[in-house]
Amino acid sequence: MAASSTSSSVGGPLERRGIPAATFVEDVQTYLTQLGLDANSALAFYKNVLTFKCVVLDRLQQYKIVEMKLLAQQRDLQAKIPDIEKCLDIVATLQAKKDAGEALIADFEVSEGIYSRAQIEETDSVCLWLGANVMLEYSCDEADALLKKNLENAKASLGVLIADLQFLRDQVTVTQVTIARVYNWDVHQRRIKQATKEA
Amino acid sequence: MQQGPGTETLVTWEDQQLINKFSRLNNRFHELEDEIKIAKENNESLEDASNELILSDEDILRFQIGEVFAHMPREDVEGRLEKMMEEASKELEKLEEEKETVLAQMAELKRILYGKFKDSINLEED
């Protein structure tokens, strides 16, 4: 058995925002020994698979759960960004109309499928729904600034989220490669045993 | 990313990095395909709108901004639509370009990884 430790997460960060890094395995035999498995015992295969399942497949499952959570967050943010852009658009239109000294005539939905006409006279302010049953009146400039800041924040969070997802997916790939290699190693091992028995 | 049965080839951390990179690119490739599909649809809708605009003879049109349909003079609508179409086609172009780069990088990684692992590695979609 090789004495040097060959399983470590070489070169990568150990975790990112609470997501632990997967262990990269360089030498399968050493790795299994470190898990406390006797690779040479007669029952090795069953024991190996069981312990391996506990350790690695569980981890993979956890990664998948986190991935789903992050994907949901990503979808939310991706929907939020065009919404904010739409808000900015209408605020800009109101401002442009005001500067031109015109009223904005708009058809709006009063109930599903029923529209009414509104005439929005020169207006200095809009009301922003801030959530939690709170609506605040802002001047158009302030509303524009606030919405722009929200847009920036949403884009920044999306960037971070995408980086998180990439990190997570790397860990999933590392784990999958490890699983494949341990299974291969086992198959290989049993072939050798078979060959020695027959000889 | 599964290895077929066979002899054990030593996988180094560098190899793992390449496999990770390939996996990331493959993911991005699928995302891009979806994004390109959406961008194409967007382009088509705008195209349709622009055709309708040519056919209509009204001077004041209703144009959706935010949640309401604002009454706007024809030339304003034309201007806005033109700008939107320009942006949409630029976006589509950008996505198509990225897809090409991703595919090229994937091909290069395939060359390296298949070169080292031969048939012990499978980088194809099912």
CSV table of C-alpha atoms in Angstrom, one decimal:
chain,number,residue,atom,x,y,z
A,1,MET,CA,0.0,0.0,0.0
A,2,ALA,CA,1.4,3.4,-0.9
A,3,ALA,CA,2.3,5.4,2.1
A,4,SER,CA,1.8,8.8,0.6
A,5,SER,CA,-1.6,10.3,0.8
A,6,THR,CA,-3.1,10.6,-2.7
A,7,SER,CA,-6.6,11.7,-2.0
A,8,SER,CA,-7.0,15.4,-1.4
A,9,SER,CA,-8.7,18.3,-3.1
A,10,VAL,CA,-5.5,19.5,-4.7
A,11,GLY,CA,-5.4,23.0,-6.0
A,12,GLY,CA,-9.1,23.8,-5.5
A,13,PRO,CA,-10.8,25.7,-2.7
A,14,LEU,CA,-12.1,23.6,0.1
A,15,GLU,CA,-15.6,25.1,0.0
A,16,ARG,CA,-17.6,27.8,-1.5
A,17,ARG,CA,-20.5,29.5,0.3
A,18,GLY,CA,-21.2,26.5,2.4
A,19,ILE,CA,-20.8,23.9,-0.4
A,20,PRO,CA,-17.9,21.6,0.5
A,21,ALA,CA,-15.5,20.6,-2.2
A,22,ALA,CA,-15.5,17.0,-3.4
A,23,THR,CA,-12.5,14.9,-2.6
A,24,PHE,CA,-10.4,14.2,-5.6
A,25,VAL,CA,-9.1,10.7,-5.6
A,26,GLU,CA,-5.8,10.0,-7.4
A,27,ASP,CA,-5.2,6.5,-6.3
A,28,VAL,CA,-8.3,4.4,-5.7
A,29,GLN,CA,-6.7,1.7,-3.6
A,30,THR,CA,-5.2,4.2,-1.2
A,31,TYR,CA,-8.5,6.1,-1.0
A,32,LEU,CA,-10.4,3.0,-0.1
A,33,THR,CA,-7.9,2.1,2.6
A,34,GLN,CA,-8.3,5.6,4.0
A,35,LEU,CA,-12.0,5.0,4.2
A,36,GLY,CA,-11.1,2.1,6.5
A,37,LEU,CA,-11.7,-0.6,4.0
A,38,ASP,CA,-9.7,-3.7,3.7
A,39,ALA,CA,-9.4,-4.0,0.0
A,40,ASN,CA,-8.0,-7.5,0.2
A,41,SER,CA,-10.5,-9.2,2.4
A,42,ALA,CA,-12.8,-11.8,0.9
A,43,LEU,CA,-15.9,-9.7,1.7
A,44,ALA,CA,-14.2,-6.6,0.4
A,45,PHE,CA,-16.6,-6.0,-2.5
A,46,TYR,CA,-19.8,-5.9,-0.5
A,47,LYS,CA,-18.2,-3.9,2.3
A,48,ASN,CA,-16.6,-1.5,0.0
A,49,VAL,CA,-19.7,-0.8,-1.9
A,50,LEU,CA,-21.7,-0.3,1.2
A,51,THR,CA,-19.2,2.1,2.9
A,52,PHE,CA,-18.7,3.8,-0.4
A,53,LYS,CA,-22.4,4.3,-0.9
A,54,CYS,CA,-22.7,5.8,2.6
A,55,VAL,CA,-19.8,8.2,1.9
A,56,VAL,CA,-19.9,9.2,-1.7
A,57,LEU,CA,-23.3,8.5,-3.1
A,58,ASP,CA,-24.8,10.4,-0.2
A,59,ARG,CA,-22.6,13.3,-1.0
A,60,LEU,CA,-23.7,13.2,-4.6
A,61,GLN,CA,-27.3,13.2,-3.5
A,62,GLN,CA,-26.7,16.2,-1.3
A,63,TYR,CA,-25.0,18.0,-4.2
A,64,LYS,CA,-28.0,17.3,-6.4
A,65,ILE,CA,-30.4,18.8,-3.8
A,66,VAL,CA,-28.3,21.9,-3.5
A,67,GLU,CA,-28.2,22.1,-7.3
A,68,MET,CA,-32.0,22.1,-7.6
A,69,LYS,CA,-32.2,24.8,-4.9
A,70,LEU,CA,-29.7,27.0,-6.8
A,71,LEU,CA,-31.4,26.4,-10.1
A,72,ALA,CA,-34.7,27.6,-8.6
A,73,GLN,CA,-33.0,30.7,-7.4
A,74,GLN,CA,-31.4,31.3,-10.8
A,75,ARG,CA,-34.8,31.0,-12.5
A,76,ASP,CA,-36.3,33.5,-10.0
A,77,LEU,CA,-33.5,36.0,-10.7
A,78,GLN,CA,-33.7,35.5,-14.4
A,79,ALA,CA,-37.4,36.3,-14.3
A,80,LYS,CA,-36.8,39.3,-12.0
A,81,ILE,CA,-34.4,41.1,-14.3
A,82,PRO,CA,-36.7,41.6,-17.3
A,83,ASP,CA,-39.4,42.7,-14.8
A,84,ILE,CA,-37.2,45.5,-13.5
A,85,GLU,CA,-36.3,46.4,-17.0
A,86,LYS,CA,-40.0,46.8,-17.9
A,87,CYS,CA,-40.4,49.1,-14.8
A,88,LEU,CA,-37.5,51.2,-15.9
A,89,ASP,CA,-39.0,51.5,-19.4
A,90,ILE,CA,-42.4,52.8,-18.2
A,91,VAL,CA,-40.8,55.3,-15.8
A,92,ALA,CA,-38.6,56.6,-18.6
A,93,THR,CA,-41.7,56.9,-20.8
A,94,LEU,CA,-43.5,58.9,-18.1
A,95,GLN,CA,-40.6,61.2,-17.8
A,96,ALA,CA,-40.3,61.7,-21.5
A,97,LYS,CA,-44.0,62.5,-21.8
A,98,LYS,CA,-43.6,65.0,-19.0
A,99,ASP,CA,-40.6,66.7,-20.6
A,100,ALA,CA,-42.6,66.9,-23.8
A,101,GLY,CA,-45.5,68.4,-21.9
A,102,GLU,CA,-47.9,65.7,-23.0
A,103,ALA,CA,-50.2,63.4,-21.2
A,104,LEU,CA,-49.7,59.7,-21.5
A,105,ILE,CA,-52.8,58.0,-22.8
A,106,ALA,CA,-52.8,54.3,-22.0
A,107,ASP,CA,-55.1,51.4,-22.1
A,108,PHE,CA,-54.8,49.3,-19.0
A,109,GLU,CA,-56.4,46.1,-17.8
A,110,VAL,CA,-59.0,46.6,-15.1
A,111,SER,CA,-59.8,43.0,-14.8
A,112,GLU,CA,-58.8,40.1,-16.9
A,113,GLY,CA,-59.7,40.8,-20.5
A,114,ILE,CA,-61.3,44.2,-19.7
A,115,TYR,CA,-59.5,47.3,-20.5
A,116,SER,CA,-60.1,50.9,-19.7
A,117,ARG,CA,-58.4,54.1,-20.9
A,118,ALA,CA,-56.3,56.3,-18.6
A,119,GLN,CA,-54.9,59.7,-19.2
A,120,ILE,CA,-51.8,60.3,-17.1
A,121,GLU,CA,-51.2,64.0,-16.9
A,122,GLU,CA,-47.8,65.5,-16.2
A,123,THR,CA,-46.6,63.5,-13.3
A,124,ASP,CA,-43.6,64.0,-11.1
A,125,SER,CA,-43.9,60.8,-9.2
A,126,VAL,CA,-44.7,57.1,-9.3
A,127,CYS,CA,-45.5,54.7,-6.5
A,128,LEU,CA,-43.3,51.7,-6.2
A,129,TRP,CA,-44.5,48.5,-4.6
A,130,LEU,CA,-41.8,47.5,-2.2
A,131,GLY,CA,-43.3,44.3,-1.1
A,132,ALA,CA,-44.6,43.3,2.4
A,133,ASN,CA,-47.7,45.4,1.7
A,134,VAL,CA,-45.8,48.6,1.4
A,135,MET,CA,-46.0,51.1,-1.4
A,136,LEU,CA,-44.0,54.3,-1.5
A,137,GLU,CA,-44.3,57.3,-3.7
A,138,TYR,CA,-41.0,58.3,-5.4
A,139,SER,CA,-40.2,61.1,-7.8
A,140,CYS,CA,-39.5,59.7,-11.2
A,141,ASP,CA,-35.8,60.4,-10.9
A,142,GLU,CA,-35.6,58.6,-7.5
A,143,ALA,CA,-37.7,55.7,-8.8
A,144,ASP,CA,-35.3,55.4,-11.8
A,145,ALA,CA,-32.3,55.4,-9.5
A,146,LEU,CA,-33.8,52.8,-7.2
A,147,LEU,CA,-34.9,50.5,-10.0
A,148,LYS,CA,-31.4,50.8,-11.6
A,149,LYS,CA,-29.9,49.9,-8.3
A,150,ASN,CA,-32.2,46.9,-8.0
A,151,LEU,CA,-31.3,45.8,-11.5
A,152,GLU,CA,-27.6,46.0,-10.7
A,153,ASN,CA,-28.1,44.0,-7.5
A,154,ALA,CA,-30.1,41.4,-9.3
A,155,LYS,CA,-27.5,41.1,-12.0
A,156,ALA,CA,-24.7,40.8,-9.4
A,157,SER,CA,-26.5,38.1,-7.5
A,158,LEU,CA,-27.1,36.2,-10.7
A,159,GLY,CA,-23.4,36.4,-11.4
A,160,VAL,CA,-22.5,35.0,-8.0
A,161,LEU,CA,-25.2,32.3,-8.3
A,162,ILE,CA,-23.9,31.2,-11.6
A,163,ALA,CA,-20.4,30.9,-10.2
A,164,ASP,CA,-21.8,28.9,-7.3
A,165,LEU,CA,-23.6,26.6,-9.7
A,166,GLN,CA,-20.4,26.1,-11.6
A,167,PHE,CA,-18.5,25.2,-8.5
A,168,LEU,CA,-21.2,22.8,-7.5
A,169,ARG,CA,-21.2,21.1,-10.9
A,170,ASP,CA,-17.5,20.7,-10.8
A,171,GLN,CA,-17.9,18.9,-7.5
A,172,VAL,CA,-20.6,16.7,-9.0
A,173,THR,CA,-18.3,15.8,-11.9
A,174,VAL,CA,-15.4,15.0,-9.5
A,175,THR,CA,-17.7,12.8,-7.5
A,176,GLN,CA,-19.1,11.0,-10.6
A,177,VAL,CA,-15.6,10.4,-11.9
A,178,THR,CA,-14.7,9.0,-8.5
A,179,ILE,CA,-17.7,6.6,-8.4
A,180,ALA,CA,-16.9,5.4,-11.9
A,181,ARG,CA,-13.3,4.8,-11.0
A,182,VAL,CA,-14.0,3.0,-7.8
A,183,TYR,CA,-16.4,0.7,-9.6
A,184,ASN,CA,-13.9,0.1,-12.4
A,185,TRP,CA,-11.2,-0.6,-9.9
A,186,ASP,CA,-13.4,-3.1,-8.2
A,187,VAL,CA,-14.2,-4.9,-11.5
A,188,HIS,CA,-10.5,-4.9,-12.4
A,189,GLN,CA,-9.6,-6.3,-8.9
A,190,ARG,CA,-12.1,-9.1,-9.3
A,191,ARG,CA,-10.8,-10.0,-12.7
A,192,ILE,CA,-7.3,-10.3,-11.3
A,193,LYS,CA,-8.6,-12.6,-8.5
A,194,GLN,CA,-10.5,-14.6,-11.0
A,195,ALA,CA,-7.4,-15.0,-13.1
A,196,THR,CA,-5.3,-16.1,-10.2
A,197,LYS,CA,-7.9,-18.6,-9.1
A,198,GLU,CA,-8.0,-20.1,-12.6
A,199,ALA,CA,-4.3,-20.3,-12.9
B,1,MET,CA,-18.5,11.1,-18.1
B,2,GLN,CA,-18.5,7.4,-17.4
B,3,GLN,CA,-15.5,5.2,-17.8
B,4,GLY,CA,-16.1,1.9,-19.5
B,5,PRO,CA,-14.8,-1.3,-18.0
B,6,GLY,CA,-11.2,-1.8,-18.7
B,7,THR,CA,-7.8,-1.2,-17.3
B,8,GLU,CA,-7.3,1.5,-14.7
B,9,THR,CA,-5.7,4.6,-16.1
B,10,LEU,CA,-4.3,7.0,-13.6
B,11,VAL,CA,-6.4,10.1,-13.4
B,12,THR,CA,-4.5,13.1,-12.3
B,13,TRP,CA,-5.9,16.4,-10.8
B,14,GLU,CA,-5.1,18.0,-14.1
B,15,ASP,CA,-7.1,15.4,-16.0
B,16,GLN,CA,-10.0,16.0,-13.5
B,17,GLN,CA,-9.8,19.7,-14.2
B,18,LEU,CA,-10.1,19.1,-17.9
B,19,ILE,CA,-13.1,16.8,-17.4
B,20,ASN,CA,-14.7,19.5,-15.2
B,21,LYS,CA,-14.1,22.0,-17.9
B,22,PHE,CA,-15.6,19.8,-20.5
B,23,SER,CA,-18.7,19.2,-18.2
B,24,ARG,CA,-19.1,23.0,-17.7
B,25,LEU,CA,-18.8,23.6,-21.4
B,26,ASN,CA,-21.4,20.9,-22.1
B,27,ASN,CA,-23.7,22.5,-19.6
B,28,ARG,CA,-23.2,25.9,-21.1
B,29,PHE,CA,-23.8,24.5,-24.6
B,30,HIS,CA,-27.3,23.2,-23.6
B,31,GLU,CA,-28.1,26.5,-21.9
B,32,LEU,CA,-27.0,28.3,-25.1
B,33,GLU,CA,-29.3,26.1,-27.2
B,34,ASP,CA,-32.3,27.1,-25.1
B,35,GLU,CA,-31.2,30.8,-25.1
B,36,ILE,CA,-30.8,30.8,-28.8
B,37,LYS,CA,-34.2,29.3,-29.3
B,38,ILE,CA,-35.8,32.0,-27.2
B,39,ALA,CA,-33.8,34.7,-29.0
B,40,LYS,CA,-34.9,33.4,-32.3
B,41,GLU,CA,-38.6,33.4,-31.2
B,42,ASN,CA,-38.1,37.0,-30.0
B,43,ASN,CA,-36.6,38.0,-33.3
B,44,GLU,CA,-39.5,36.4,-35.2
B,45,SER,CA,-42.2,38.2,-33.0
B,46,LEU,CA,-40.5,41.5,-33.6
B,47,GLU,CA,-40.4,40.8,-37.3
B,48,ASP,CA,-44.1,40.0,-37.2
B,49,ALA,CA,-44.8,43.2,-35.4
B,50,SER,CA,-42.9,45.2,-37.9
B,51,ASN,CA,-44.8,43.6,-40.8
B,52,GLU,CA,-48.1,44.3,-39.1
B,53,LEU,CA,-47.0,47.9,-38.6
B,54,ILE,CA,-46.4,48.3,-42.4
B,55,LEU,CA,-49.9,46.9,-43.1
B,56,SER,CA,-51.7,49.1,-40.6
B,57,ASP,CA,-52.7,52.6,-41.5
B,58,GLU,CA,-53.4,54.1,-38.1
B,59,ASP,CA,-51.5,57.1,-36.9
B,60,ILE,CA,-51.8,56.3,-33.3
B,61,LEU,CA,-50.9,52.9,-32.2
B,62,ARG,CA,-51.0,51.1,-28.9
B,63,PHE,CA,-47.6,49.9,-27.7
B,64,GLN,CA,-47.1,47.8,-24.7
B,65,ILE,CA,-44.7,49.4,-22.1
B,66,GLY,CA,-44.6,47.8,-18.7
B,67,GLU,CA,-48.2,46.4,-18.2
B,68,VAL,CA,-50.1,49.0,-20.1
B,69,PHE,CA,-50.7,49.8,-23.8
B,70,ALA,CA,-49.6,53.3,-24.3
B,71,HIS,CA,-51.0,55.3,-27.2
B,72,MET,CA,-48.1,56.4,-29.3
B,73,PRO,CA,-47.7,58.1,-32.7
B,74,ARG,CA,-46.7,55.8,-35.5
B,75,GLU,CA,-43.2,57.1,-36.0
B,76,ASP,CA,-42.4,56.6,-32.3
B,77,VAL,CA,-43.5,53.0,-32.5
B,78,GLU,CA,-41.4,52.5,-35.6
B,79,GLY,CA,-38.4,53.9,-33.9
B,80,ARG,CA,-38.8,51.8,-30.8
B,81,LEU,CA,-39.4,48.6,-32.8
B,82,GLU,CA,-36.4,49.2,-34.9
B,83,LYS,CA,-34.2,49.6,-31.8
B,84,MET,CA,-35.7,46.5,-30.3
B,85,MET,CA,-35.1,44.5,-33.5
B,86,GLU,CA,-31.5,45.7,-33.6
B,87,GLU,CA,-30.9,44.6,-30.0
B,88,ALA,CA,-32.6,41.3,-30.5
B,89,SER,CA,-30.5,40.4,-33.6
B,90,LYS,CA,-27.3,41.5,-31.9
B,91,GLU,CA,-28.2,39.3,-28.9
B,92,LEU,CA,-28.8,36.3,-31.2
B,93,GLU,CA,-25.5,36.9,-33.0
B,94,LYS,CA,-23.7,37.1,-29.6
B,95,LEU,CA,-25.2,33.7,-28.5
B,96,GLU,CA,-24.4,32.0,-31.8
B,97,GLU,CA,-20.8,33.2,-31.5
B,98,GLU,CA,-20.6,31.9,-28.0
B,99,LYS,CA,-22.0,28.5,-29.1
B,100,GLU,CA,-19.3,28.3,-31.8
B,101,THR,CA,-16.5,29.0,-29.2
B,102,VAL,CA,-18.0,26.5,-26.8
B,103,LEU,CA,-18.1,23.8,-29.5
B,104,ALA,CA,-14.6,24.5,-30.5
B,105,GLN,CA,-13.3,24.2,-27.0
B,106,MET,CA,-15.3,21.0,-26.4
B,107,ALA,CA,-13.7,19.5,-29.6
B,108,GLU,CA,-10.3,20.4,-28.3
B,109,LEU,CA,-10.9,18.8,-24.9
B,110,LYS,CA,-12.3,15.7,-26.5
B,111,ARG,CA,-9.2,15.4,-28.5
B,112,ILE,CA,-7.0,15.6,-25.4
B,113,LEU,CA,-9.1,13.4,-23.2
B,114,TYR,CA,-9.8,10.7,-25.8
B,115,GLY,CA,-6.1,10.8,-26.6
B,116,LYS,CA,-5.2,10.0,-23.0
B,117,PHE,CA,-8.1,7.7,-21.9
B,118,LYS,CA,-9.0,6.1,-25.2
B,119,ASP,CA,-12.3,4.2,-24.7
B,120,SER,CA,-12.1,4.4,-20.9
B,121,ILE,CA,-13.9,7.7,-21.1
B,122,ASN,CA,-17.1,8.6,-22.8
B,123,LEU,CA,-17.8,12.2,-23.6
B,124,GLU,CA,-20.8,11.7,-25.9
B,125,GLU,CA,-24.4,12.5,-25.1
B,126,ASP,CA,-26.6,9.4,-24.7
